[in-house]
Short mmCIF file of N, CA and C in Angstrom, two decimals:
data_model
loop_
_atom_site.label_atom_id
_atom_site.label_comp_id
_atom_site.label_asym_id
_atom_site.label_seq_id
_atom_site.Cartn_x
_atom_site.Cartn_y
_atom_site.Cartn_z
N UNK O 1 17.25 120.92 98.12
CA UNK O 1 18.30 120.45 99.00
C UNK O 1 19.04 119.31 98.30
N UNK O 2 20.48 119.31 98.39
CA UNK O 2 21.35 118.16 97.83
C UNK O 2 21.87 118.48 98.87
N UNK O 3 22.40 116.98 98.99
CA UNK O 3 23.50 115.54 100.39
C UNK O 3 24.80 115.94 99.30
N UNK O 4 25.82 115.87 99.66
CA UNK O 4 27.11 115.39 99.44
C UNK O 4 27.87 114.89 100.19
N UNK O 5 29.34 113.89 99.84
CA UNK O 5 29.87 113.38 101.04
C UNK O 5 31.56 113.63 100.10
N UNK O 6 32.59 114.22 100.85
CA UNK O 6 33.61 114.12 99.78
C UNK O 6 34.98 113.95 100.45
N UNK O 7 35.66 112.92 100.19
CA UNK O 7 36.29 112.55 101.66
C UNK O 7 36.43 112.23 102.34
N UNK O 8 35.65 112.84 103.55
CA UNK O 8 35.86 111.69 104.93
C UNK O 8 34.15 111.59 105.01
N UNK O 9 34.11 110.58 106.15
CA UNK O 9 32.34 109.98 106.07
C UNK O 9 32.09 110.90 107.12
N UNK O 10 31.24 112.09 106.18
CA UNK O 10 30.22 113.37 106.45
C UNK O 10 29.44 113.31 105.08
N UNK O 11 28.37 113.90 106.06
CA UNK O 11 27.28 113.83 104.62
C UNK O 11 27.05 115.75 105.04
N UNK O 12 26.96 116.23 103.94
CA UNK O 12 26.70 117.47 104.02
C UNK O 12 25.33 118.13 103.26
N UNK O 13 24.85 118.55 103.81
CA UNK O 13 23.46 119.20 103.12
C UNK O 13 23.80 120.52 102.64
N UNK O 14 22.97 121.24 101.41
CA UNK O 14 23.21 122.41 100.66
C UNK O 14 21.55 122.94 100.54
N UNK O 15 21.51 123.65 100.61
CA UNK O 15 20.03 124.24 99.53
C UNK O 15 20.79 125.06 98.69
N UNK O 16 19.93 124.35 97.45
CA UNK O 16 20.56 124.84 95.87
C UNK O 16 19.98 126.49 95.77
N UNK O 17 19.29 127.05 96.49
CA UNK O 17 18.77 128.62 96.64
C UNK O 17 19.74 129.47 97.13
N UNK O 18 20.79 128.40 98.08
CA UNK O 18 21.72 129.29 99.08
C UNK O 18 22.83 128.57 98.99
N UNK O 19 23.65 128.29 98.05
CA UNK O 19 24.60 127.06 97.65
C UNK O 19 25.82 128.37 98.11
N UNK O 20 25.70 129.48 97.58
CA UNK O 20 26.92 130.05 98.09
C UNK O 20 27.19 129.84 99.90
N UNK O 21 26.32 130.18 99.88
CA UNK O 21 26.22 130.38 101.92
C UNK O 21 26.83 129.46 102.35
N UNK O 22 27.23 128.11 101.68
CA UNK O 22 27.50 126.79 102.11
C UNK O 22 26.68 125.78 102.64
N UNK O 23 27.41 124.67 103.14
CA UNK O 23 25.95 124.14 103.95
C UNK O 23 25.65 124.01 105.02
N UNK O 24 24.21 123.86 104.86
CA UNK O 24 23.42 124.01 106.07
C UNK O 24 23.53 122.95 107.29
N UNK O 25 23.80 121.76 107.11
CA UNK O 25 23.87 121.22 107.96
C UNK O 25 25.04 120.11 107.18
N UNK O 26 25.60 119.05 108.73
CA UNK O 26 26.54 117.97 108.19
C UNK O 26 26.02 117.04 109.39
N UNK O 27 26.54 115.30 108.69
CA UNK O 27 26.56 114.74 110.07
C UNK O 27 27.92 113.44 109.81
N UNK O 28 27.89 113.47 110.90
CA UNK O 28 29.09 112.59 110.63
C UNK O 28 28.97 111.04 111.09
N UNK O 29 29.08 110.33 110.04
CA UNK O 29 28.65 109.05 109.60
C UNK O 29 29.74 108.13 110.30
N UNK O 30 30.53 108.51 109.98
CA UNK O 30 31.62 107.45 111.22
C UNK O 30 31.11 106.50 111.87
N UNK O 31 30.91 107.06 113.15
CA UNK O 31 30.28 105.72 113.75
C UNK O 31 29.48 104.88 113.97
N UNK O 32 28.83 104.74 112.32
CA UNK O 32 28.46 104.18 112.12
C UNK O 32 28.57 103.13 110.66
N UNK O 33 30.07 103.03 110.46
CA UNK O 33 30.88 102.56 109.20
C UNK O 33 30.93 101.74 110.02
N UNK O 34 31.88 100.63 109.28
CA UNK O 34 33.17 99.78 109.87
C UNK O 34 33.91 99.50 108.39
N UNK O 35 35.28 99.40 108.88
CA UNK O 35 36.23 99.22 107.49
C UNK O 35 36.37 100.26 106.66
N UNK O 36 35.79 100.22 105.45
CA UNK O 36 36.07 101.50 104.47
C UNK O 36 34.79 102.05 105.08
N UNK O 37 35.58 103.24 104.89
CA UNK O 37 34.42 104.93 105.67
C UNK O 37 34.39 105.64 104.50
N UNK O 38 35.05 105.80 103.34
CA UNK O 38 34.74 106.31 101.99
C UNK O 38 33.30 106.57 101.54
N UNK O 39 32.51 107.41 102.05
CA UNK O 39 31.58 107.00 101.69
C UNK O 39 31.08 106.79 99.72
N UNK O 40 30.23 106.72 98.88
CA UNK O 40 30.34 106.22 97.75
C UNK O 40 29.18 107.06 97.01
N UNK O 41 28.15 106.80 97.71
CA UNK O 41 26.45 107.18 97.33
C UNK O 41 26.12 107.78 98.21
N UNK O 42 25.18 108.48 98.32
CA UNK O 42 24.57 109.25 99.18
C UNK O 42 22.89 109.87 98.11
N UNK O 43 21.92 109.27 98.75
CA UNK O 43 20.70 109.32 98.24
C UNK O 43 19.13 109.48 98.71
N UNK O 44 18.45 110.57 98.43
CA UNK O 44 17.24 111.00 99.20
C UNK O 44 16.42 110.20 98.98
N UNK O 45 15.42 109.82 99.61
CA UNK O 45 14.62 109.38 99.52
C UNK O 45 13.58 109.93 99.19
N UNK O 46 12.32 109.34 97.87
CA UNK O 46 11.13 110.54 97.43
C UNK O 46 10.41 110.90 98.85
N UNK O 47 10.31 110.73 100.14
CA UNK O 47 9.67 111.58 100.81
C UNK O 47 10.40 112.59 101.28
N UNK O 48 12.06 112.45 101.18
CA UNK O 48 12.69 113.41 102.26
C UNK O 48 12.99 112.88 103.03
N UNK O 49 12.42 112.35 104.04
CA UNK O 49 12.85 111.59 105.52
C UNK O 49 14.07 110.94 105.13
N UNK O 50 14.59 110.38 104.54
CA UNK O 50 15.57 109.62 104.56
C UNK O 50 16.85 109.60 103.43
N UNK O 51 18.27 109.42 104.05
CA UNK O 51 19.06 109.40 103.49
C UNK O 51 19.80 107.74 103.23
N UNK O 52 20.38 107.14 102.37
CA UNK O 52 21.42 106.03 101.93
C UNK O 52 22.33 106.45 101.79
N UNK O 53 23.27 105.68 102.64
CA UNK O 53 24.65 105.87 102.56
C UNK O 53 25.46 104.51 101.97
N UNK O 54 26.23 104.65 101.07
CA UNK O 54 26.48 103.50 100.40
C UNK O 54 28.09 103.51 101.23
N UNK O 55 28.78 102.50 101.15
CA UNK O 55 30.25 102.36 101.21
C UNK O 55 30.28 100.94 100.19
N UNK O 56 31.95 100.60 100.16
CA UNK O 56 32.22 99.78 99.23
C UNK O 56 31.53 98.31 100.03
N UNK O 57 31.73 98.27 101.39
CA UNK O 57 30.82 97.29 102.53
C UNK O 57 29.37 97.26 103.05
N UNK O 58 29.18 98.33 103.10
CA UNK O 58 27.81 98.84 103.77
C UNK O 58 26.53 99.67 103.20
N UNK O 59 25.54 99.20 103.54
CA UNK O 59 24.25 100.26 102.79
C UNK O 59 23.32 100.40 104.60
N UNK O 60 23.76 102.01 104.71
CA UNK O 60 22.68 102.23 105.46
C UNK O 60 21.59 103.05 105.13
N UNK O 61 20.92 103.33 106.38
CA UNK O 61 19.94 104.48 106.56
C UNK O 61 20.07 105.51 107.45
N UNK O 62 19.80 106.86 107.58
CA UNK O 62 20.07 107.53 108.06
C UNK O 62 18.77 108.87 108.36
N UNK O 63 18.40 109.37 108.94
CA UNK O 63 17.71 110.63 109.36
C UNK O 63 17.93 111.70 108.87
N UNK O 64 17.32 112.29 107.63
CA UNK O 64 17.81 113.44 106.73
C UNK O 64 17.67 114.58 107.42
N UNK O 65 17.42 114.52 108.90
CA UNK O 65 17.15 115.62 109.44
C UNK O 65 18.08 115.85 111.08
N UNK O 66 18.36 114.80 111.22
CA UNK O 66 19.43 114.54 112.49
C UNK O 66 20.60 113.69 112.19
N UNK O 67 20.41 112.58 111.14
CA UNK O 67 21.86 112.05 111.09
C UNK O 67 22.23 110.64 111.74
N UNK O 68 20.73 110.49 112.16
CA UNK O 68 20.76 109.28 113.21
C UNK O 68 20.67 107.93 112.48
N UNK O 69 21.45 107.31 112.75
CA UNK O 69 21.36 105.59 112.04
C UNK O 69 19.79 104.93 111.86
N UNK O 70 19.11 104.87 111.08
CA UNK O 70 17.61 104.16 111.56
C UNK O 70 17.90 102.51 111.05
N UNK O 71 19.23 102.34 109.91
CA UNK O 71 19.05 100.63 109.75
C UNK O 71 20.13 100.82 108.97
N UNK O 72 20.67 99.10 108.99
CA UNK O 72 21.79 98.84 108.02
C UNK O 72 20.94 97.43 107.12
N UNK O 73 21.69 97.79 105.89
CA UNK O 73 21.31 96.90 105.36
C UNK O 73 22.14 95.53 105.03
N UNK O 74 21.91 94.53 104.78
CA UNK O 74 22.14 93.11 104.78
C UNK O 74 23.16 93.19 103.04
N UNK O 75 24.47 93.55 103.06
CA UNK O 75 24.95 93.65 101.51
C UNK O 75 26.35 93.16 101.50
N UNK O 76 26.69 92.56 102.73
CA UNK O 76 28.06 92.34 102.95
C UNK O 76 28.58 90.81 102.25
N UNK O 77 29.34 90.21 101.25
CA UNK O 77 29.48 88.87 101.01
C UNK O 77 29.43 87.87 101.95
N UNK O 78 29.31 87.21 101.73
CA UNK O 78 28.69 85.75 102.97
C UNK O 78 30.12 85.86 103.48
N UNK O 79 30.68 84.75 104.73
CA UNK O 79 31.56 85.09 105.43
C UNK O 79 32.69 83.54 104.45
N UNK O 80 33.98 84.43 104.62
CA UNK O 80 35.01 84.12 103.62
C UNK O 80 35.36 84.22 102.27
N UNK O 81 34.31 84.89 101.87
CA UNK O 81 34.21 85.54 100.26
C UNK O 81 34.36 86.98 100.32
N UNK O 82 35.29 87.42 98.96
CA UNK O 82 36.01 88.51 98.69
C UNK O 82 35.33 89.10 98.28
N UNK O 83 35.19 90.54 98.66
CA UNK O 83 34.15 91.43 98.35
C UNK O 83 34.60 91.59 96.48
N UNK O 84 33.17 91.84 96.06
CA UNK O 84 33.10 91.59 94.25
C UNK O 84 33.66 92.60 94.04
N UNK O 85 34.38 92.49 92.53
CA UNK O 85 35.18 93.82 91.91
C UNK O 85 34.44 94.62 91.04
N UNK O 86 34.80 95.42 90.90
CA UNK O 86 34.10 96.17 89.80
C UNK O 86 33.07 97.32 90.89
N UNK O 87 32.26 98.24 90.10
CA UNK O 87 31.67 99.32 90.95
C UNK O 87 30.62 99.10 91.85
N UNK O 88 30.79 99.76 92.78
CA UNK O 88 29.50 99.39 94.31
C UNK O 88 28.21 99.96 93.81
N UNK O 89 27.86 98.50 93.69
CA UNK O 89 25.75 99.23 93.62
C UNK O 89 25.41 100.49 93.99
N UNK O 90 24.31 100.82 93.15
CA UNK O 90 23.82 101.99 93.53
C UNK O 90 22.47 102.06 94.04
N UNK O 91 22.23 101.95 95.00
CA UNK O 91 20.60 101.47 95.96
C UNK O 91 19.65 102.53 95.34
N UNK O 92 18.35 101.58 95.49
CA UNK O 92 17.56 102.84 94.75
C UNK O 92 16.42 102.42 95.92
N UNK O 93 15.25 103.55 95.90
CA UNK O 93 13.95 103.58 97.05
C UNK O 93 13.15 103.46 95.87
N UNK O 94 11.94 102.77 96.85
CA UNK O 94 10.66 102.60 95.78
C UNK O 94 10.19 104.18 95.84
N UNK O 95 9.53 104.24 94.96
CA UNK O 95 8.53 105.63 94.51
C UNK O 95 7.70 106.43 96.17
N UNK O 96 7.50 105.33 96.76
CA UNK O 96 6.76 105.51 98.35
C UNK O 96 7.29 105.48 99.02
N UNK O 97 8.62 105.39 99.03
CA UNK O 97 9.80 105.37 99.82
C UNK O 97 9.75 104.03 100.91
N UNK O 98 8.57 103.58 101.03
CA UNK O 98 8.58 101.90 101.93
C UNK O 98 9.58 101.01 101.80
N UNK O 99 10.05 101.23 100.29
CA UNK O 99 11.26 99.74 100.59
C UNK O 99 12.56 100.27 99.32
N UNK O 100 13.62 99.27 99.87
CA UNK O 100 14.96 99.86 99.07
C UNK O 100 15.21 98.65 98.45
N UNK O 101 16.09 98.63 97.12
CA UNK O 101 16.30 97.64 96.21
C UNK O 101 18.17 98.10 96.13
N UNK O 102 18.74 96.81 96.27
CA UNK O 102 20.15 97.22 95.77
C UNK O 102 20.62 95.68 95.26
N UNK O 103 21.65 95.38 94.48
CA UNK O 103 22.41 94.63 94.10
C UNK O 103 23.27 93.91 95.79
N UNK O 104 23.12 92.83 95.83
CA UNK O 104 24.06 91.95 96.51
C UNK O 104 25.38 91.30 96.07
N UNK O 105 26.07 90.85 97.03
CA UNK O 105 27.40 90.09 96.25
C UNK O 105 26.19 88.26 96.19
N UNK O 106 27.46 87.95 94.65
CA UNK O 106 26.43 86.93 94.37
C UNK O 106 25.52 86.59 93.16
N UNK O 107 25.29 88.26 92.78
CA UNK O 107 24.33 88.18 91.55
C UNK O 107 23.16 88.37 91.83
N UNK O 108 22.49 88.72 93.02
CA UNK O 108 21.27 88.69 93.64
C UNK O 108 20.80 90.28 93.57
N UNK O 109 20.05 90.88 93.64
CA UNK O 109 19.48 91.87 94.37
C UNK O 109 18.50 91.62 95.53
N UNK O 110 18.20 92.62 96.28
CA UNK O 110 17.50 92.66 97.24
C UNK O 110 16.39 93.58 97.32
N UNK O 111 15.30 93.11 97.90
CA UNK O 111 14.61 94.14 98.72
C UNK O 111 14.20 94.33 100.01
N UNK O 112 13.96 94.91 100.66
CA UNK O 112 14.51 95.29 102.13
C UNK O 112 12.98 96.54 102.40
N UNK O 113 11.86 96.48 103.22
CA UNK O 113 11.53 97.14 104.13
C UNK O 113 12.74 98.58 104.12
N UNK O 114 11.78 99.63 104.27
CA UNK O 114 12.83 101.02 104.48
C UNK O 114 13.90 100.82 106.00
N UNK O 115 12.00 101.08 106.98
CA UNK O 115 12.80 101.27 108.00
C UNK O 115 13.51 100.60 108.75
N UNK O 116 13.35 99.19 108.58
CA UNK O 116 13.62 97.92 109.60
C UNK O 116 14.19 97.15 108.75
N UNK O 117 15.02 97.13 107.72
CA UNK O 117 15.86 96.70 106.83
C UNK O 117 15.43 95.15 106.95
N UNK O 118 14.11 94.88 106.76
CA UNK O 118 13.33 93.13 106.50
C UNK O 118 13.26 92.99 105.09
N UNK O 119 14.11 91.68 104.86
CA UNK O 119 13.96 91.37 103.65
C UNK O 119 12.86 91.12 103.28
N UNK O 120 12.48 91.36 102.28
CA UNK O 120 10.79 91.36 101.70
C UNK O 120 11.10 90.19 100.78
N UNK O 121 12.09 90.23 99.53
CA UNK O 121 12.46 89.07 98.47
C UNK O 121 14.14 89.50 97.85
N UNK O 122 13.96 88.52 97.80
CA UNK O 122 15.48 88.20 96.81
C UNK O 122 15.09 88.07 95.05
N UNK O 123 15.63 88.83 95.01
CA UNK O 123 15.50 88.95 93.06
C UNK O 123 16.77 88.07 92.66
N UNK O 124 16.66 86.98 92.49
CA UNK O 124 18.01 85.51 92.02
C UNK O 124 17.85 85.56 89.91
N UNK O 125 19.11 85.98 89.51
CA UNK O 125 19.15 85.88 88.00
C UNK O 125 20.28 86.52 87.41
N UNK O 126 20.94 86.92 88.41
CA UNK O 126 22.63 87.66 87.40
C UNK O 126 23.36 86.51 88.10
N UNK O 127 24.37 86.68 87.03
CA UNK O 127 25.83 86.11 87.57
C UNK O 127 26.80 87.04 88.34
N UNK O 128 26.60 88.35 87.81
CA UNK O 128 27.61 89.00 89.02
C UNK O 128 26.39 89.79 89.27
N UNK O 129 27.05 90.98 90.45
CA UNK O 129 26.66 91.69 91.01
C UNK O 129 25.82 92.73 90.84
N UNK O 130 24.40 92.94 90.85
CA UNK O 130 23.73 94.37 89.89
C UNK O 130 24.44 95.69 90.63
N UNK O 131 24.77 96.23 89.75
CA UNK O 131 25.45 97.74 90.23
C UNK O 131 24.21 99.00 90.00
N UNK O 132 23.33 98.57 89.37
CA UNK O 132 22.13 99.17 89.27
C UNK O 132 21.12 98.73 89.41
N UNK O 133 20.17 99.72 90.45
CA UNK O 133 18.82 99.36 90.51
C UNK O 133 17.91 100.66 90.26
N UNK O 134 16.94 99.81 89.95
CA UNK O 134 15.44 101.67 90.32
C UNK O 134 14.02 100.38 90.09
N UNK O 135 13.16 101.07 90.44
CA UNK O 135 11.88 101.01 90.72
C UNK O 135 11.22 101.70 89.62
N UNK O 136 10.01 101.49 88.96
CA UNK O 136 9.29 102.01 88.25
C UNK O 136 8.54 102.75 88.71
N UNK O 137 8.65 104.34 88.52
CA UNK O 137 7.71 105.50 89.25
C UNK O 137 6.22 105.12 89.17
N UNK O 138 5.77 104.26 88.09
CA UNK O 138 4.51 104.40 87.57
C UNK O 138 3.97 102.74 87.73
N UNK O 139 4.60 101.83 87.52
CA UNK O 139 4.23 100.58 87.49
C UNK O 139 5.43 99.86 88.36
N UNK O 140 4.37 98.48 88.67
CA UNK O 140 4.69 98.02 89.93
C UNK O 140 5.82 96.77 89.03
N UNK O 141 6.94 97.57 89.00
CA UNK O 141 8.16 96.53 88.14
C UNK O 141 9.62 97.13 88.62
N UNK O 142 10.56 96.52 88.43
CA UNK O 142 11.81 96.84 89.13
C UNK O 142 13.22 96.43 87.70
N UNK O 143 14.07 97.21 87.72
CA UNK O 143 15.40 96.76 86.70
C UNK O 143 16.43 96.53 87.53
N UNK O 144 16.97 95.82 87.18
CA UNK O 144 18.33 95.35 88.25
C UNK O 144 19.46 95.62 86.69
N UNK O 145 20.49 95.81 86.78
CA UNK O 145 21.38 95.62 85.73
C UNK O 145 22.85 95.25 86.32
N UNK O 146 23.07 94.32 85.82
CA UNK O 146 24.80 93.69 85.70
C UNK O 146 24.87 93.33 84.50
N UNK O 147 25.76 92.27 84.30
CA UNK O 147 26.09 91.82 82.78
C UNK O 147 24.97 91.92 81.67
N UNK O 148 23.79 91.91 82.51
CA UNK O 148 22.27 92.01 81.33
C UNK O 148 21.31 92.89 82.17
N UNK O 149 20.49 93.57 81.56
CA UNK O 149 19.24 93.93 82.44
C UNK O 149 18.05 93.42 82.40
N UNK O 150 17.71 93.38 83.37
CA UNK O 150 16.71 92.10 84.34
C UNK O 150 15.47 93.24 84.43
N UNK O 151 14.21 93.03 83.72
CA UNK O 151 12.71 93.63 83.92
C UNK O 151 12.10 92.56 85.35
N UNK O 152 11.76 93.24 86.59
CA UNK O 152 11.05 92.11 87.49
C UNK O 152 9.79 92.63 87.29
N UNK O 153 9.20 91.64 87.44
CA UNK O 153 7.39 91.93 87.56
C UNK O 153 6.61 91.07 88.78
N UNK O 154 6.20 91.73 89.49
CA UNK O 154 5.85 90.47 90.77
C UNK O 154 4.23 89.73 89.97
N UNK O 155 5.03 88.69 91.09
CA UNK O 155 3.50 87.50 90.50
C UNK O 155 2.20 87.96 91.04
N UNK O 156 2.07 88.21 92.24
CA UNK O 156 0.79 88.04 92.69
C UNK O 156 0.57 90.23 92.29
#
């Protein structure tokens, strides 16, 4: 199964077995945007259960199976600061799918609880914005990348 979104904010599901048939299901993300509805990313999560929806403002969560909002995430610039230029992060899920990592405005990344979008920690060390993140499938370490790429390793 592959998500696509192309256009207007719908996320559309395919199975790559039956890609002619079209797809199987859509949901429509709308109301649950605000501002730009473009959506950007669109990303499974390793269990399935869950979809990310990126916009140039917003990182949510969504129900890969109904469509239903389960959380938004905390990615918006503090209030009176211009959203950063250059390309919108690309959120990544840990390997267990428990928690999501994305770039903040600021230079920060984040991590965030899946379902209840709780910040767990702030990763503080770029000057601009990481437009990339991932998780290490195998070891407990994280890459953030903006102007440099950042290896995290937790302390405890």
């Amino acid at each position: 199964v592959f998500a696509a979104s192309v256009g207007k904010p719908k996320v559309h599901l395919f199975d790559t077995r039956n890609y002619a048939r079209g797809e199987f299901s859509s949901f429509d993300v709308a109301p649950h945007l605000k501002g730009d509805v473009l959506v950007r990313v669109v990303q499974f999560s390793p269990c399935g259960k869950y979809l990310l929806v990126r916009t140039a403002t917003q990182l949510i969560l969504i129900d890969a199976f109904d469509g239903e909002l389960i959380c938004e995430y905390d990615v918006a610039p503090a209030e009176g600061e211009a959203p950063p230029k250059g390309p919108i992060p690309v959120p990544s899920f840990s390997p267990d799918s428990q928690y999501v990592l994305s770039g903040v405005p600021g230079g920060d990344s984040c991590i965030w609880q899946t379902t209840n979008a709780r910040l767990v920690h702030r990763l503080a060390g770029h000057t601009e914005q990481p437009t990339r993140t991932a998780f290490s499938p195998v070891h407990a370490l994280c890459v953030t990348v903006a102007e440099t790429l950042a290896w995290w390793i937790p302390a405890d």
